[in-house]
Amino acid sequence: MLQQTQVATVIPYFERWLEAFPDIATLAAATEDEVLKLWQGLGYYSRARNLHAAAKAIVANFSGLVPSDPKLLGTLPGVGPYTAGAIASFAFDLPAPAVDANIARVLARLTNQLTPIDTPSGAAALWECASLLLPENAGGRLHTSALMELGALICSPKRPKCLVCPIQTFCLAKEPELIPVKSARKATIHMEEKAAWIVHKNCILLEQQKGRRAGGLWKLPASPSLPENKPIFETVYPFTNHKITLRVFESEAPASTTDTQRWFPVAQVLDEAALTAPHRRALKAILSQNQ
C-alpha cells in the first residue's frame, strides 16, 4: 500500500484491510471484487491484484507461510527485488539488499554515482553496492532500517546534513544535492475521456474494465458518440505522464447492454461497485447534485 502512496493516506486503508483479511488464508479465499472494493481510492490497482494472487500462491505452494528466502519470495506475483529484500530483512532479519528511494540516494551519493539511477546500468550499480555493504549472517533488519533512516533524516534530497552524517568520511559525493542523477522527465501528454451518465428505472449503467491497469474496476461507460450537450461533470486527473480531462454527458439508455456492463441501483452504487477514483468522484458529485 505504501508504494506510490503516503503513510497518512494508507493508515485507514490498512486498518480496514486487516479487519477484513486478518491472515493470508482469508485474503486468498476472498473474491477479486472484495479485494478491489477495499483498495478503492488507493490507485495502482495491479498492486491489489498482485497481493491477492500472492496470497493464493503462498497458500498453494508454501502451506500458507511466507517464505524467507528472497529467491522464493521473488516467485510471488508482484514481488520484485525491493519487496523481496524488504520482507527478508524486516520479517526474517536476513542480510538481503533492499533499495528504496532513500537508500538509493544514500548509495548514489556515497559512491558519487553519476549514471542515472533509473537506467538499467545505474540501478544495477546501486544493487551491487547494497549487496557489498550487507552484514554477513544476520542483522538485516537493523542494517536496512539504518540506511532508510539515514536517507530520510540526514541524507535528505535537499540540504543534506553532511556535517553530522555518520558516514561522511567514506562519502565520495562532491555535490550531494545534484545526486542521485535521474533521466529527463517525459513531456506531459494531454488526453480527453468522454463518459456517459445513463440512468434508467432508478439504476445507473456501469462498465467493468479489463486490462492490467484497472481490470475488474467499474466506471461510467464511454460516451457512444460525440455529445452535443454540455457535460454535467468535468475533472482532470493525472496518470504517469498523462493529464486526462474526464467529461461526463447525459445519455439515453441503450437497447441492450454488453457482457461487461451492469445496472446498479442508484442508492447502492457507491457501496456496491469498486470504482476508479475519477469515476467515483464523478458519481458522488452528480448524485449529490440530483438529491
mmCIF file of C-alpha atoms in Angstrom:
data_model
loop_
_atom_site.group_PDB
_atom_site.id
_atom_site.type_symbol
_atom_site.label_atom_id
_atom_site.label_comp_id
_atom_site.label_asym_id
_atom_site.label_seq_id
_atom_site.Cartn_x
_atom_site.Cartn_y
_atom_site.Cartn_z
ATOM 1 C CA MET A 1 0.000 0.000 0.000
ATOM 2 C CA LEU A 2 2.883 2.380 0.677
ATOM 3 C CA GLN A 3 4.220 2.082 -2.857
ATOM 4 C CA GLN A 4 3.464 5.436 -4.545
ATOM 5 C CA THR A 5 1.204 6.405 -1.602
ATOM 6 C CA GLN A 6 1.801 8.443 1.554
ATOM 7 C CA VAL A 7 1.589 6.934 5.058
ATOM 8 C CA ALA A 8 -1.234 9.243 6.196
ATOM 9 C CA THR A 9 -3.374 8.117 3.261
ATOM 10 C CA VAL A 10 -2.601 4.437 3.775
ATOM 11 C CA ILE A 11 -3.353 4.060 7.523
ATOM 12 C CA PRO A 12 -7.194 3.873 7.330
ATOM 13 C CA TYR A 13 -6.995 1.574 4.307
ATOM 14 C CA PHE A 14 -4.514 -0.674 6.115
ATOM 15 C CA GLU A 15 -6.748 -0.900 9.187
ATOM 16 C CA ARG A 16 -9.838 -1.772 7.122
ATOM 17 C CA TRP A 17 -7.798 -4.301 5.142
ATOM 18 C CA LEU A 18 -6.582 -6.134 8.263
ATOM 19 C CA GLU A 19 -10.092 -6.170 9.663
ATOM 20 C CA ALA A 20 -11.406 -7.827 6.501
ATOM 21 C CA PHE A 21 -8.342 -10.015 5.815
ATOM 22 C CA PRO A 22 -6.645 -10.806 9.160
ATOM 23 C CA ASP A 23 -4.459 -13.533 7.643
ATOM 24 C CA ILE A 24 -3.178 -14.845 4.335
ATOM 25 C CA ALA A 25 -5.726 -17.647 4.104
ATOM 26 C CA THR A 26 -8.638 -15.188 4.420
ATOM 27 C CA LEU A 27 -7.188 -12.955 1.704
ATOM 28 C CA ALA A 28 -6.566 -15.937 -0.579
ATOM 29 C CA ALA A 29 -10.202 -17.037 -0.189
ATOM 30 C CA ALA A 30 -11.618 -13.577 -0.970
ATOM 31 C CA THR A 31 -13.076 -12.627 -4.349
ATOM 32 C CA GLU A 32 -11.363 -10.071 -6.577
ATOM 33 C CA ASP A 33 -14.372 -7.753 -6.176
ATOM 34 C CA GLU A 34 -13.945 -7.806 -2.371
ATOM 35 C CA VAL A 35 -10.234 -7.034 -2.703
ATOM 36 C CA LEU A 36 -10.689 -4.186 -5.181
ATOM 37 C CA LYS A 37 -13.531 -2.649 -3.157
ATOM 38 C CA LEU A 38 -11.250 -2.310 -0.108
ATOM 39 C CA TRP A 39 -8.422 -0.943 -2.271
ATOM 40 C CA GLN A 40 -10.708 1.585 -3.947
ATOM 41 C CA GLY A 41 -9.158 5.057 -3.823
ATOM 42 C CA LEU A 42 -5.531 3.957 -3.457
ATOM 43 C CA GLY A 43 -4.968 3.641 -7.208
ATOM 44 C CA TYR A 44 -2.401 1.439 -8.968
ATOM 45 C CA TYR A 45 -4.835 -1.459 -8.666
ATOM 46 C CA SER A 46 -2.367 -4.019 -10.015
ATOM 47 C CA ARG A 47 -0.859 -3.889 -6.505
ATOM 48 C CA ALA A 48 -4.119 -5.210 -5.030
ATOM 49 C CA ARG A 49 -4.474 -7.927 -7.654
ATOM 50 C CA ASN A 50 -0.848 -8.993 -7.173
ATOM 51 C CA LEU A 51 -1.269 -9.096 -3.381
ATOM 52 C CA HIS A 52 -4.368 -11.248 -3.825
ATOM 53 C CA ALA A 53 -2.551 -13.569 -6.250
ATOM 54 C CA ALA A 54 0.486 -13.751 -3.930
ATOM 55 C CA ALA A 55 -1.742 -14.846 -1.037
ATOM 56 C CA LYS A 56 -3.186 -17.596 -3.208
ATOM 57 C CA ALA A 57 0.328 -18.697 -4.246
ATOM 58 C CA ILE A 58 1.528 -18.774 -0.608
ATOM 59 C CA VAL A 59 -1.425 -20.978 0.374
ATOM 60 C CA ALA A 60 -0.967 -23.254 -2.655
ATOM 61 C CA ASN A 61 2.828 -23.530 -2.721
ATOM 62 C CA PHE A 62 4.124 -22.708 0.759
ATOM 63 C CA SER A 63 1.493 -24.191 3.097
ATOM 64 C CA GLY A 64 0.204 -20.718 3.902
ATOM 65 C CA LEU A 65 3.547 -19.496 5.295
ATOM 66 C CA VAL A 66 5.504 -16.605 3.760
ATOM 67 C CA PRO A 67 8.912 -17.936 2.599
ATOM 68 C CA SER A 68 12.026 -16.273 3.997
ATOM 69 C CA ASP A 69 14.346 -16.900 1.027
ATOM 70 C CA PRO A 70 14.461 -13.783 -1.219
ATOM 71 C CA LYS A 71 14.620 -16.030 -4.290
ATOM 72 C CA LEU A 72 11.406 -17.806 -3.290
ATOM 73 C CA LEU A 73 9.786 -14.505 -2.384
ATOM 74 C CA GLY A 74 10.658 -13.305 -5.874
ATOM 75 C CA THR A 75 8.462 -16.052 -7.375
ATOM 76 C CA LEU A 76 5.331 -14.490 -5.858
ATOM 77 C CA PRO A 77 3.173 -12.242 -8.087
ATOM 78 C CA GLY A 78 4.100 -8.589 -7.756
ATOM 79 C CA VAL A 79 7.168 -9.214 -5.599
ATOM 80 C CA GLY A 80 10.267 -7.639 -7.141
ATOM 81 C CA PRO A 81 13.816 -7.330 -5.789
ATOM 82 C CA TYR A 82 12.983 -4.487 -3.388
ATOM 83 C CA THR A 83 9.895 -6.136 -1.873
ATOM 84 C CA ALA A 84 11.691 -9.488 -1.554
ATOM 85 C CA GLY A 85 14.663 -7.821 0.146
ATOM 86 C CA ALA A 86 12.462 -5.769 2.460
ATOM 87 C CA ILE A 87 10.466 -8.829 3.592
ATOM 88 C CA ALA A 88 13.614 -10.909 4.096
ATOM 89 C CA SER A 89 15.240 -8.060 6.057
ATOM 90 C CA PHE A 90 12.404 -6.852 8.237
ATOM 91 C CA ALA A 91 10.354 -10.030 8.713
ATOM 92 C CA PHE A 92 13.215 -12.547 8.953
ATOM 93 C CA ASP A 93 16.264 -10.376 9.866
ATOM 94 C CA LEU A 94 18.241 -11.792 6.925
ATOM 95 C CA PRO A 95 21.078 -9.870 5.217
ATOM 96 C CA ALA A 96 19.263 -9.083 1.968
ATOM 97 C CA PRO A 97 19.585 -5.891 -0.110
ATOM 98 C CA ALA A 98 16.522 -3.655 -0.363
ATOM 99 C CA VAL A 99 16.982 -0.442 -2.313
ATOM 100 C CA ASP A 100 14.176 2.090 -1.856
ATOM 101 C CA ALA A 101 14.294 5.801 -2.735
ATOM 102 C CA ASN A 102 16.071 6.784 0.490
ATOM 103 C CA ILE A 103 18.665 4.025 0.240
ATOM 104 C CA ALA A 104 19.220 4.734 -3.455
ATOM 105 C CA ARG A 105 20.030 8.356 -2.615
ATOM 106 C CA VAL A 106 22.451 7.362 0.160
ATOM 107 C CA LEU A 107 24.278 4.822 -2.004
ATOM 108 C CA ALA A 108 24.428 7.071 -5.081
ATOM 109 C CA ARG A 109 25.997 9.863 -3.014
ATOM 110 C CA LEU A 110 28.273 7.510 -1.126
ATOM 111 C CA THR A 111 29.781 6.277 -4.408
ATOM 112 C CA ASN A 112 29.343 9.577 -6.301
ATOM 113 C CA GLN A 113 27.330 7.719 -8.943
ATOM 114 C CA LEU A 114 26.657 9.981 -11.922
ATOM 115 C CA THR A 115 24.866 7.350 -14.020
ATOM 116 C CA PRO A 116 21.085 7.946 -13.819
ATOM 117 C CA ILE A 117 19.666 5.605 -11.190
ATOM 118 C CA ASP A 118 16.515 4.958 -13.266
ATOM 119 C CA THR A 119 18.521 3.281 -16.044
ATOM 120 C CA PRO A 120 19.379 -0.448 -16.023
ATOM 121 C CA SER A 121 23.118 0.194 -15.525
ATOM 122 C CA GLY A 122 22.518 2.811 -12.840
ATOM 123 C CA ALA A 123 20.108 0.580 -10.913
ATOM 124 C CA ALA A 124 22.471 -2.401 -11.199
ATOM 125 C CA ALA A 125 25.312 -0.348 -9.704
ATOM 126 C CA LEU A 126 23.145 0.586 -6.701
ATOM 127 C CA TRP A 127 22.122 -3.010 -6.055
ATOM 128 C CA GLU A 128 25.718 -4.198 -6.311
ATOM 129 C CA CYS A 129 26.760 -1.560 -3.770
ATOM 130 C CA ALA A 130 23.867 -2.523 -1.467
ATOM 131 C CA SER A 131 24.932 -6.178 -1.603
ATOM 132 C CA LEU A 132 28.559 -5.356 -0.776
ATOM 133 C CA LEU A 133 27.521 -3.448 2.352
ATOM 134 C CA LEU A 134 25.404 -6.236 3.870
ATOM 135 C CA PRO A 135 26.256 -7.819 7.236
ATOM 136 C CA GLU A 136 27.474 -11.399 6.859
ATOM 137 C CA ASN A 137 24.933 -13.655 8.569
ATOM 138 C CA ALA A 138 22.093 -11.751 10.236
ATOM 139 C CA GLY A 139 21.146 -8.243 11.309
ATOM 140 C CA GLY A 140 19.440 -7.346 8.035
ATOM 141 C CA ARG A 141 16.573 -5.627 9.858
ATOM 142 C CA LEU A 142 18.770 -3.101 11.661
ATOM 143 C CA HIS A 143 21.056 -2.606 8.661
ATOM 144 C CA THR A 144 18.255 -1.864 6.196
ATOM 145 C CA SER A 145 16.395 0.291 8.696
ATOM 146 C CA ALA A 146 19.551 2.297 9.413
ATOM 147 C CA LEU A 147 20.124 3.029 5.721
ATOM 148 C CA MET A 148 16.488 4.087 5.279
ATOM 149 C CA GLU A 149 16.625 6.381 8.314
ATOM 150 C CA LEU A 150 19.942 7.839 7.167
ATOM 151 C CA GLY A 151 18.331 8.796 3.863
ATOM 152 C CA ALA A 152 15.157 10.119 5.484
ATOM 153 C CA LEU A 153 16.730 12.167 8.299
ATOM 154 C CA ILE A 154 20.320 13.046 7.296
ATOM 155 C CA CYS A 155 20.975 12.401 3.607
ATOM 156 C CA SER A 156 17.822 14.260 2.552
ATOM 157 C CA PRO A 157 17.073 15.234 -1.077
ATOM 158 C CA LYS A 158 17.696 18.934 -0.376
ATOM 159 C CA ARG A 159 20.147 20.407 2.122
ATOM 160 C CA PRO A 160 21.620 17.114 3.343
ATOM 161 C CA LYS A 161 23.136 17.331 6.832
ATOM 162 C CA CYS A 162 26.610 16.258 5.746
ATOM 163 C CA LEU A 163 28.384 17.703 8.806
ATOM 164 C CA VAL A 164 26.573 15.317 11.167
ATOM 165 C CA CYS A 165 26.452 12.337 8.808
ATOM 166 C CA PRO A 166 27.977 9.224 10.452
ATOM 167 C CA ILE A 167 29.439 8.016 7.134
ATOM 168 C CA GLN A 168 30.725 11.401 5.912
ATOM 169 C CA THR A 169 34.312 10.130 5.995
ATOM 170 C CA PHE A 170 33.514 7.481 3.352
ATOM 171 C CA CYS A 171 31.255 9.612 1.144
ATOM 172 C CA LEU A 172 32.636 10.446 -2.314
ATOM 173 C CA ALA A 173 29.918 12.924 -3.325
ATOM 174 C CA LYS A 174 31.350 16.308 -4.295
ATOM 175 C CA GLU A 175 27.957 17.943 -4.929
ATOM 176 C CA PRO A 176 25.478 15.793 -2.996
ATOM 177 C CA GLU A 177 22.414 17.888 -3.833
ATOM 178 C CA LEU A 178 22.920 17.042 -7.528
ATOM 179 C CA ILE A 179 22.855 13.299 -6.751
ATOM 180 C CA PRO A 180 21.123 10.994 -7.465
ATOM 181 C CA VAL A 181 21.001 11.724 -11.176
ATOM 182 C CA LYS A 182 17.781 10.777 -12.968
ATOM 183 C CA SER A 183 16.764 10.674 -16.617
ATOM 184 C CA ALA A 184 14.926 13.678 -18.053
ATOM 185 C CA ARG A 185 11.185 13.702 -17.376
ATOM 186 C CA LYS A 186 8.857 12.803 -20.213
ATOM 187 C CA ALA A 187 6.635 15.556 -21.547
ATOM 188 C CA THR A 188 3.067 15.644 -20.232
ATOM 189 C CA ILE A 189 0.505 14.224 -22.657
ATOM 190 C CA HIS A 190 -2.995 15.745 -22.503
ATOM 191 C CA MET A 191 -5.929 13.435 -23.236
ATOM 192 C CA GLU A 192 -9.724 13.612 -23.065
ATOM 193 C CA GLU A 193 -12.091 10.933 -21.758
ATOM 194 C CA LYS A 194 -15.834 11.188 -22.501
ATOM 195 C CA ALA A 195 -18.156 9.157 -20.275
ATOM 196 C CA ALA A 196 -21.904 8.577 -20.364
ATOM 197 C CA TRP A 197 -24.322 9.168 -17.472
ATOM 198 C CA ILE A 198 -27.119 6.668 -18.142
ATOM 199 C CA VAL A 199 -29.873 6.292 -15.551
ATOM 200 C CA HIS A 200 -32.921 4.107 -16.218
ATOM 201 C CA LYS A 201 -35.582 2.962 -13.729
ATOM 202 C CA ASN A 202 -33.555 4.219 -10.773
ATOM 203 C CA CYS A 203 -30.469 2.269 -11.891
ATOM 204 C CA ILE A 204 -27.210 3.515 -13.354
ATOM 205 C CA LEU A 205 -25.220 1.760 -16.051
ATOM 206 C CA LEU A 206 -21.564 0.989 -15.322
ATOM 207 C CA GLU A 207 -18.923 -0.848 -17.315
ATOM 208 C CA GLN A 208 -16.279 -3.176 -15.905
ATOM 209 C CA GLN A 209 -12.781 -2.502 -17.168
ATOM 210 C CA LYS A 210 -10.320 -5.031 -18.494
ATOM 211 C CA GLY A 211 -6.548 -4.944 -18.712
ATOM 212 C CA ARG A 212 -3.626 -4.753 -16.349
ATOM 213 C CA ARG A 213 -4.063 -1.219 -15.015
ATOM 214 C CA ALA A 214 -7.684 -1.163 -13.854
ATOM 215 C CA GLY A 215 -9.081 -4.597 -14.719
ATOM 216 C CA GLY A 216 -12.076 -5.551 -12.579
ATOM 217 C CA LEU A 217 -12.939 -1.972 -11.613
ATOM 218 C CA TRP A 218 -16.144 -0.263 -12.675
ATOM 219 C CA LYS A 219 -16.516 3.064 -14.462
ATOM 220 C CA LEU A 220 -19.090 5.084 -16.351
ATOM 221 C CA PRO A 221 -19.314 3.690 -19.903
ATOM 222 C CA ALA A 222 -17.683 5.553 -22.734
ATOM 223 C CA SER A 223 -19.921 8.097 -24.421
ATOM 224 C CA PRO A 224 -21.159 6.350 -27.606
ATOM 225 C CA SER A 225 -20.848 9.387 -29.875
ATOM 226 C CA LEU A 226 -19.679 12.975 -29.868
ATOM 227 C CA PRO A 227 -22.122 14.638 -27.440
ATOM 228 C CA GLU A 228 -23.906 17.823 -28.478
ATOM 229 C CA ASN A 229 -24.948 18.761 -24.943
ATOM 230 C CA LYS A 230 -22.706 20.257 -22.279
ATOM 231 C CA PRO A 231 -21.018 17.977 -19.749
ATOM 232 C CA ILE A 232 -22.738 17.599 -16.369
ATOM 233 C CA PHE A 233 -19.395 16.966 -14.676
ATOM 234 C CA GLU A 234 -15.761 17.610 -15.501
ATOM 235 C CA THR A 235 -12.495 16.839 -13.709
ATOM 236 C CA VAL A 236 -8.811 16.484 -14.509
ATOM 237 C CA TYR A 237 -6.689 13.628 -13.166
ATOM 238 C CA PRO A 238 -3.081 12.537 -13.692
ATOM 239 C CA PHE A 239 -1.781 9.147 -14.765
ATOM 240 C CA THR A 240 2.011 8.661 -15.140
ATOM 241 C CA ASN A 241 2.984 11.400 -17.620
ATOM 242 C CA HIS A 242 -0.607 11.916 -18.810
ATOM 243 C CA LYS A 243 -3.116 14.561 -17.729
ATOM 244 C CA ILE A 244 -6.618 13.353 -18.525
ATOM 245 C CA THR A 245 -9.750 15.503 -18.667
ATOM 246 C CA LEU A 246 -12.835 13.441 -17.824
ATOM 247 C CA ARG A 247 -16.143 14.856 -19.065
ATOM 248 C CA VAL A 248 -19.463 13.188 -18.256
ATOM 249 C CA PHE A 249 -22.508 13.643 -20.524
ATOM 250 C CA GLU A 250 -26.137 12.607 -20.020
ATOM 251 C CA SER A 251 -27.053 9.842 -22.476
ATOM 252 C CA GLU A 252 -30.007 7.655 -23.355
ATOM 253 C CA ALA A 253 -30.234 4.060 -22.180
ATOM 254 C CA PRO A 254 -29.021 1.582 -24.828
ATOM 255 C CA ALA A 255 -31.346 -1.007 -26.327
ATOM 256 C CA SER A 256 -29.105 -3.736 -24.874
ATOM 257 C CA THR A 257 -26.015 -3.954 -22.698
ATOM 258 C CA THR A 258 -22.699 -5.718 -23.306
ATOM 259 C CA ASP A 259 -21.290 -8.557 -21.202
ATOM 260 C CA THR A 260 -19.040 -6.055 -19.373
ATOM 261 C CA GLN A 261 -21.896 -3.709 -18.439
ATOM 262 C CA ARG A 262 -24.285 -3.882 -15.494
ATOM 263 C CA TRP A 263 -27.100 -1.848 -13.981
ATOM 264 C CA PHE A 264 -26.558 -0.780 -10.351
ATOM 265 C CA PRO A 265 -29.276 0.660 -8.079
ATOM 266 C CA VAL A 266 -28.539 4.375 -7.781
ATOM 267 C CA ALA A 267 -28.933 4.292 -3.988
ATOM 268 C CA GLN A 268 -26.377 1.475 -3.566
ATOM 269 C CA VAL A 269 -23.903 2.063 -6.397
ATOM 270 C CA LEU A 270 -21.212 3.753 -4.271
ATOM 271 C CA ASP A 271 -21.338 0.898 -1.746
ATOM 272 C CA GLU A 272 -21.535 -1.975 -4.215
ATOM 273 C CA ALA A 273 -19.209 -1.006 -7.083
ATOM 274 C CA ALA A 274 -15.418 -0.821 -6.859
ATOM 275 C CA LEU A 275 -14.769 2.272 -8.945
ATOM 276 C CA THR A 276 -11.694 4.045 -10.253
ATOM 277 C CA ALA A 277 -11.067 7.251 -8.272
ATOM 278 C CA PRO A 278 -12.025 9.753 -11.042
ATOM 279 C CA HIS A 279 -15.265 7.932 -11.852
ATOM 280 C CA ARG A 280 -16.155 7.541 -8.175
ATOM 281 C CA ARG A 281 -15.595 11.280 -7.784
ATOM 282 C CA ALA A 282 -17.896 11.901 -10.762
ATOM 283 C CA LEU A 283 -20.645 9.657 -9.381
ATOM 284 C CA LYS A 284 -20.546 11.277 -5.935
ATOM 285 C CA ALA A 285 -20.670 14.780 -7.401
ATOM 286 C CA ILE A 286 -23.517 14.123 -9.831
ATOM 287 C CA LEU A 287 -25.569 12.136 -7.315
ATOM 288 C CA SER A 288 -25.205 14.908 -4.745
ATOM 289 C CA GLN A 289 -26.387 17.438 -7.358
ATOM 290 C CA ASN A 290 -29.506 15.369 -8.043
ATOM 291 C CA GLN A 291 -30.523 14.877 -4.414
#
